[in-house]
Short mmCIF file of C-alpha atoms in Angstrom, two decimals:
data_model
loop_
_atom_site.label_atom_id
_atom_site.label_comp_id
_atom_site.label_asym_id
_atom_site.label_seq_id
_atom_site.Cartn_x
_atom_site.Cartn_y
_atom_site.Cartn_z
CA UNK A 1 -26.34 -8.77 34.43
CA UNK A 2 -29.16 -11.21 35.18
CA UNK A 3 -31.07 -10.01 32.14
CA UNK A 4 -28.07 -10.76 29.92
CA UNK A 5 -27.00 -14.03 31.59
CA UNK A 6 -23.70 -12.47 32.72
CA UNK A 7 -22.72 -11.74 29.12
CA UNK A 8 -20.37 -8.78 29.58
CA UNK A 9 -20.13 -8.03 25.86
CA UNK A 10 -23.89 -7.57 25.54
CA UNK A 11 -24.00 -5.48 28.70
CA UNK A 12 -21.29 -3.14 27.40
CA UNK A 13 -23.11 -2.76 24.08
CA UNK A 14 -26.35 -2.04 25.93
CA UNK A 15 -24.62 0.61 28.05
CA UNK A 16 -23.19 2.33 24.99
CA UNK A 17 -26.52 2.35 23.16
CA UNK A 18 -28.63 3.51 26.09
CA UNK A 19 -26.14 5.49 28.18
CA UNK A 20 -28.32 8.60 27.93
CA UNK A 21 -31.26 6.71 29.47
CA UNK A 22 -29.42 5.28 32.50
CA UNK A 23 -31.12 7.76 34.84
CA UNK A 24 -34.51 6.21 34.02
CA UNK A 25 -33.69 2.62 34.98
CA UNK A 26 -35.03 0.91 38.11
CA UNK A 27 -33.26 1.18 41.44
CA UNK A 28 -32.54 -2.57 41.52
CA UNK A 29 -31.02 -2.53 38.04
CA UNK A 30 -28.97 0.55 38.92
CA UNK A 31 -27.54 -1.04 42.08
CA UNK A 32 -26.82 -4.24 40.18
CA UNK A 33 -25.07 -2.23 37.51
CA UNK A 34 -22.89 -0.40 40.05
CA UNK A 35 -21.71 -3.72 41.49
CA UNK A 36 -20.48 -4.86 38.10
CA UNK A 37 -16.86 -3.73 37.63
CA UNK A 38 -16.79 -4.27 33.88
CA UNK A 39 -19.90 -2.19 33.30
CA UNK A 40 -18.72 0.60 35.59
CA UNK A 41 -15.34 0.71 33.86
CA UNK A 42 -17.13 1.26 30.56
CA UNK A 43 -19.29 4.03 32.04
CA UNK A 44 -16.34 5.79 33.69
CA UNK A 45 -14.27 5.63 30.53
CA UNK A 46 -17.12 7.11 28.50
CA UNK A 47 -17.45 9.95 31.01
CA UNK A 48 -13.73 10.69 30.85
CA UNK A 49 -13.77 10.68 27.06
CA UNK A 50 -16.65 13.11 27.08
CA UNK A 51 -14.80 15.47 29.42
CA UNK A 52 -11.68 15.69 27.23
CA UNK A 53 -11.73 19.11 25.52
CA UNK A 54 -11.41 19.20 21.76
CA UNK A 55 -8.17 20.57 20.40
CA UNK A 56 -8.30 24.14 19.15
CA UNK A 57 -6.64 23.94 15.73
CA UNK A 58 -6.58 27.73 15.42
CA UNK A 59 -4.01 27.94 18.24
CA UNK A 60 -1.86 25.03 17.06
CA UNK A 61 1.76 26.18 16.68
CA UNK A 62 2.57 23.84 13.79
CA UNK A 63 -0.43 25.05 11.80
CA UNK A 64 0.52 28.68 12.46
CA UNK A 65 4.07 28.03 11.27
CA UNK A 66 2.75 26.31 8.16
CA UNK A 67 0.40 29.19 7.43
CA UNK A 68 3.31 31.64 7.69
CA UNK A 69 5.28 29.59 5.16
CA UNK A 70 2.34 29.52 2.77
CA UNK A 71 2.35 33.32 2.61
CA UNK A 72 5.88 33.22 1.18
CA UNK A 73 5.05 30.83 -1.68
CA UNK A 74 5.09 32.53 -5.09
CA UNK A 75 1.90 32.43 -7.10
CA UNK A 76 3.04 30.14 -9.90
CA UNK A 77 1.14 27.75 -12.11
CA UNK A 78 2.81 24.79 -10.40
CA UNK A 79 1.88 25.95 -6.90
CA UNK A 80 -1.65 26.79 -7.99
CA UNK A 81 -2.08 23.31 -9.45
CA UNK A 82 -0.78 21.81 -6.21
CA UNK A 83 -3.27 23.82 -4.13
CA UNK A 84 -6.17 22.88 -6.40
CA UNK A 85 -5.30 19.18 -6.38
CA UNK A 86 -4.96 19.15 -2.59
CA UNK A 87 -8.23 21.02 -2.03
CA UNK A 88 -10.09 18.56 -4.27
CA UNK A 89 -8.29 15.49 -2.89
CA UNK A 90 -6.65 14.93 -6.28
CA UNK A 91 -3.03 14.00 -5.72
CA UNK A 92 -1.23 12.83 -8.90
CA UNK A 93 0.08 9.35 -8.25
CA UNK A 94 1.90 6.42 -9.83
CA UNK A 95 1.84 2.69 -9.22
CA UNK A 96 5.43 1.80 -8.27
CA UNK A 97 7.26 -1.35 -7.30
CA UNK A 98 9.30 -1.49 -4.08
CA UNK A 99 11.56 -4.14 -2.61
CA UNK A 100 13.42 -4.77 0.64
CA UNK A 101 16.59 -6.84 0.37
CA UNK A 102 16.89 -7.45 4.12
CA UNK A 103 13.35 -8.88 4.37
CA UNK A 104 13.42 -10.39 0.84
CA UNK A 105 10.04 -8.83 0.13
CA UNK A 106 8.56 -7.10 -2.90
CA UNK A 107 5.37 -5.02 -2.98
CA UNK A 108 3.50 -2.48 -5.08
CA UNK A 109 2.14 0.81 -3.83
CA UNK A 110 0.34 3.78 -5.33
CA UNK A 111 2.43 6.78 -4.29
CA UNK A 112 2.31 10.54 -4.97
CA UNK A 113 4.31 11.66 -7.98
CA UNK A 114 5.88 14.45 -5.95
CA UNK A 115 7.71 12.03 -3.67
CA UNK A 116 7.63 8.32 -4.43
CA UNK A 117 8.45 6.46 -1.23
CA UNK A 118 7.04 3.48 0.66
CA UNK A 119 7.74 1.72 3.94
CA UNK A 120 8.47 -1.98 4.37
CA UNK A 121 5.89 -3.51 6.69
CA UNK A 122 8.43 -5.86 8.25
CA UNK A 123 11.44 -3.68 9.07
CA UNK A 124 9.62 -0.30 8.78
CA UNK A 125 12.41 1.16 6.63
CA UNK A 126 11.51 3.66 3.91
CA UNK A 127 12.55 2.94 0.35
CA UNK A 128 12.64 4.59 -3.04
CA UNK A 129 10.92 2.70 -5.87
CA UNK A 130 12.66 0.15 -8.06
CA UNK A 131 13.95 1.92 -11.21
CA UNK A 132 11.78 1.41 -14.27
CA UNK A 133 14.56 -0.42 -16.15
CA UNK A 134 15.02 -2.91 -13.26
CA UNK A 135 11.38 -3.76 -12.50
CA UNK A 136 10.21 -7.37 -12.71
CA UNK A 137 6.96 -9.31 -12.54
CA UNK A 138 4.07 -9.79 -14.97
CA UNK A 139 5.24 -8.08 -18.15
CA UNK A 140 3.48 -7.22 -21.39
CA UNK A 141 5.15 -8.14 -24.68
CA UNK A 142 4.58 -7.29 -28.33
CA UNK A 143 6.13 -9.69 -30.82
CA UNK A 144 6.86 -7.84 -34.07
CA UNK A 145 7.46 -11.10 -35.93
CA UNK A 146 3.93 -12.46 -35.54
CA UNK A 147 2.30 -9.22 -34.31
CA UNK A 148 1.08 -10.85 -31.12
CA UNK A 149 0.53 -9.37 -27.66
CA UNK A 150 1.13 -11.64 -24.68
CA UNK A 151 2.00 -11.52 -20.98
CA UNK A 152 4.49 -13.41 -18.90
CA UNK A 153 7.02 -13.19 -16.07
CA UNK A 154 10.07 -11.13 -16.97
CA UNK A 155 12.42 -8.35 -15.93
CA UNK A 156 12.87 -5.19 -17.93
CA UNK A 157 15.75 -5.48 -20.38
CA UNK A 158 15.65 -9.30 -20.52
CA UNK A 159 14.00 -10.97 -23.52
CA UNK A 160 11.56 -13.86 -23.43
CA UNK A 161 10.55 -16.14 -26.33
CA UNK A 162 7.21 -15.58 -28.03
CA UNK A 163 4.75 -18.39 -27.31
CA UNK A 164 3.80 -18.57 -31.01
CA UNK A 165 6.95 -18.09 -33.12
CA UNK A 166 9.68 -18.42 -30.48
CA UNK A 167 11.33 -15.11 -31.35
CA UNK A 168 13.02 -13.31 -28.41
CA UNK A 169 10.90 -10.32 -27.35
CA UNK A 170 11.75 -7.55 -24.89
CA UNK A 171 9.03 -6.54 -22.39
CA UNK A 172 7.19 -3.27 -22.96
CA UNK A 173 6.48 -2.63 -19.29
CA UNK A 174 5.76 -4.38 -15.99
CA UNK A 175 2.09 -4.49 -15.01
CA UNK A 176 0.95 -3.63 -11.48
CA UNK A 177 -1.03 -6.39 -9.76
CA UNK A 178 -4.78 -6.39 -10.21
CA UNK A 179 -7.46 -8.43 -8.48
CA UNK A 180 -8.81 -9.65 -11.81
CA UNK A 181 -6.39 -10.21 -14.67
CA UNK A 182 -8.89 -11.82 -17.01
CA UNK A 183 -8.66 -15.31 -18.41
CA UNK A 184 -5.44 -17.13 -17.59
CA UNK A 185 -3.30 -18.37 -20.45
CA UNK A 186 -2.79 -22.07 -21.03
CA UNK A 187 0.81 -21.53 -22.10
CA UNK A 188 3.22 -22.36 -19.25
CA UNK A 189 6.12 -20.04 -18.55
CA UNK A 190 9.23 -20.83 -20.54
CA UNK A 191 12.35 -18.73 -21.16
CA UNK A 192 16.04 -18.95 -22.04
CA UNK A 193 17.12 -18.64 -18.40
CA UNK A 194 19.60 -21.24 -17.20
CA UNK A 195 17.61 -21.86 -14.02
CA UNK A 196 14.11 -21.78 -15.58
CA UNK A 197 11.89 -24.61 -14.33
CA UNK A 198 10.60 -25.02 -17.93
CA UNK A 199 13.79 -24.08 -19.76
CA UNK A 200 13.74 -23.24 -23.45
CA UNK A 201 16.57 -24.67 -25.51
CA UNK A 202 19.12 -23.50 -26.36
CA UNK A 203 19.37 -21.73 -23.01
CA UNK A 204 21.66 -18.77 -22.35
CA UNK A 205 24.33 -19.53 -19.71
CA UNK A 206 24.26 -17.04 -16.84
CA UNK A 207 20.76 -15.75 -17.65
CA UNK A 208 18.46 -15.99 -14.61
CA UNK A 209 14.76 -16.76 -14.80
CA UNK A 210 12.61 -14.35 -12.77
CA UNK A 211 9.60 -16.64 -12.38
CA UNK A 212 8.87 -17.26 -8.66
CA UNK A 213 8.65 -21.02 -9.22
CA UNK A 214 12.14 -21.12 -10.75
CA UNK A 215 13.64 -19.00 -7.99
CA UNK A 216 11.98 -21.05 -5.26
CA UNK A 217 13.24 -24.26 -6.87
CA UNK A 218 16.87 -23.09 -6.61
CA UNK A 219 16.41 -21.23 -3.28
CA UNK A 220 17.14 -17.88 -4.91
CA UNK A 221 16.00 -14.66 -3.20
CA UNK A 222 12.69 -13.21 -4.30
CA UNK A 223 14.13 -9.72 -4.69
CA UNK A 224 15.89 -9.29 -8.02
CA UNK A 225 16.81 -5.65 -7.55
CA UNK A 226 16.68 -4.04 -4.10
CA UNK A 227 15.22 -0.58 -3.60
CA UNK A 228 17.49 2.15 -2.34
CA UNK A 229 16.92 3.43 1.18
CA UNK A 230 15.00 6.70 1.09
CA UNK A 231 16.88 9.77 2.27
CA UNK A 232 14.30 12.16 3.69
CA UNK A 233 14.65 15.79 2.66
CA UNK A 234 12.23 16.98 5.34
CA UNK A 235 9.85 18.44 2.78
CA UNK A 236 6.16 18.51 3.57
CA UNK A 237 2.94 18.98 1.71
CA UNK A 238 2.44 22.72 1.58
CA UNK A 239 -1.27 22.31 2.09
CA UNK A 240 -3.38 19.24 2.59
CA UNK A 241 -7.05 20.03 2.96
CA UNK A 242 -9.26 17.27 4.30
CA UNK A 243 -12.84 17.92 5.40
CA UNK A 244 -12.11 21.61 5.84
CA UNK A 245 -9.09 21.18 8.13
CA UNK A 246 -5.56 22.38 7.44
CA UNK A 247 -2.95 19.84 8.47
CA UNK A 248 0.76 19.42 7.95
CA UNK A 249 1.62 16.05 6.49
CA UNK A 250 4.98 14.46 5.84
CA UNK A 251 5.01 13.33 2.25
CA UNK A 252 6.81 10.14 3.26
CA UNK A 253 3.67 9.08 5.13
CA UNK A 254 1.22 10.36 2.53
CA UNK A 255 0.80 7.06 0.74
CA UNK A 256 -2.36 6.32 -1.16
CA UNK A 257 -3.88 2.93 -0.37
CA UNK A 258 -6.11 2.62 -3.43
CA UNK A 259 -4.54 -0.68 -4.44
CA UNK A 260 -3.84 -3.58 -2.14
CA UNK A 261 -0.23 -4.49 -1.54
CA UNK A 262 0.77 -7.61 -3.40
CA UNK A 263 3.98 -9.54 -2.90
CA UNK A 264 5.45 -12.32 -4.96
CA UNK A 265 3.78 -15.00 -2.85
CA UNK A 266 0.37 -13.83 -4.05
CA UNK A 267 1.58 -13.52 -7.63
CA UNK A 268 2.95 -17.05 -7.58
CA UNK A 269 -0.41 -18.47 -6.53
CA UNK A 270 -2.33 -16.60 -9.22
CA UNK A 271 -0.05 -16.87 -12.26
CA UNK A 272 1.64 -19.62 -14.12
#
């Protein structure tokens, strides 16, 4: 401890790096080390961790039961494709939107096509994705009047005016969040919604604007359409091969984290 000026963090790092050479240290340093409780706790914990036997996967009951079920699967094209995708870590996936009404939170997640489900980080409840015809967020539009493509906040099934000609245009689809969306448009959001912060006249009574700024202005909830609670069927991935090991995985927990979750708070700070 004298050599490290009583810096316990440095001492612990030194023990971890040179634990195999502790037998070669001087008697004074060894006695000083034994008097230090923090250092000895680290050494004892490392010894206990080294004595823990590794689990024998070949005798695992769950794996044996899973292997017995695999023998009963028919050799079909669908099952063969599933085995090949799992063995090569290629799981077909979709980017889906989820929402939690209780927590008033919306997020995106890349989920397996076979079972699209995600868990709210606040309440830990599992949800099905928002239906495609109810999704909202940054939408892509194609105006057939002036043949122009543009983006803006919208919900599927609700029209927005074209920035050029003013014609009402229905969204093609809702875009998942991306870290870089390219150059931002100079055109501010404007729609026919009655509560739009930049309302277009003549507005449509009863039509709600989905832009986060408009909803925050009127203290409306962020969630426009809540996801349905997921009802688990108990199905599992028949085979999930990772680094040569055979494991049984609940599909509800097999969520791909290739894209970062993004809620409406982040979208509001990045988009007009």
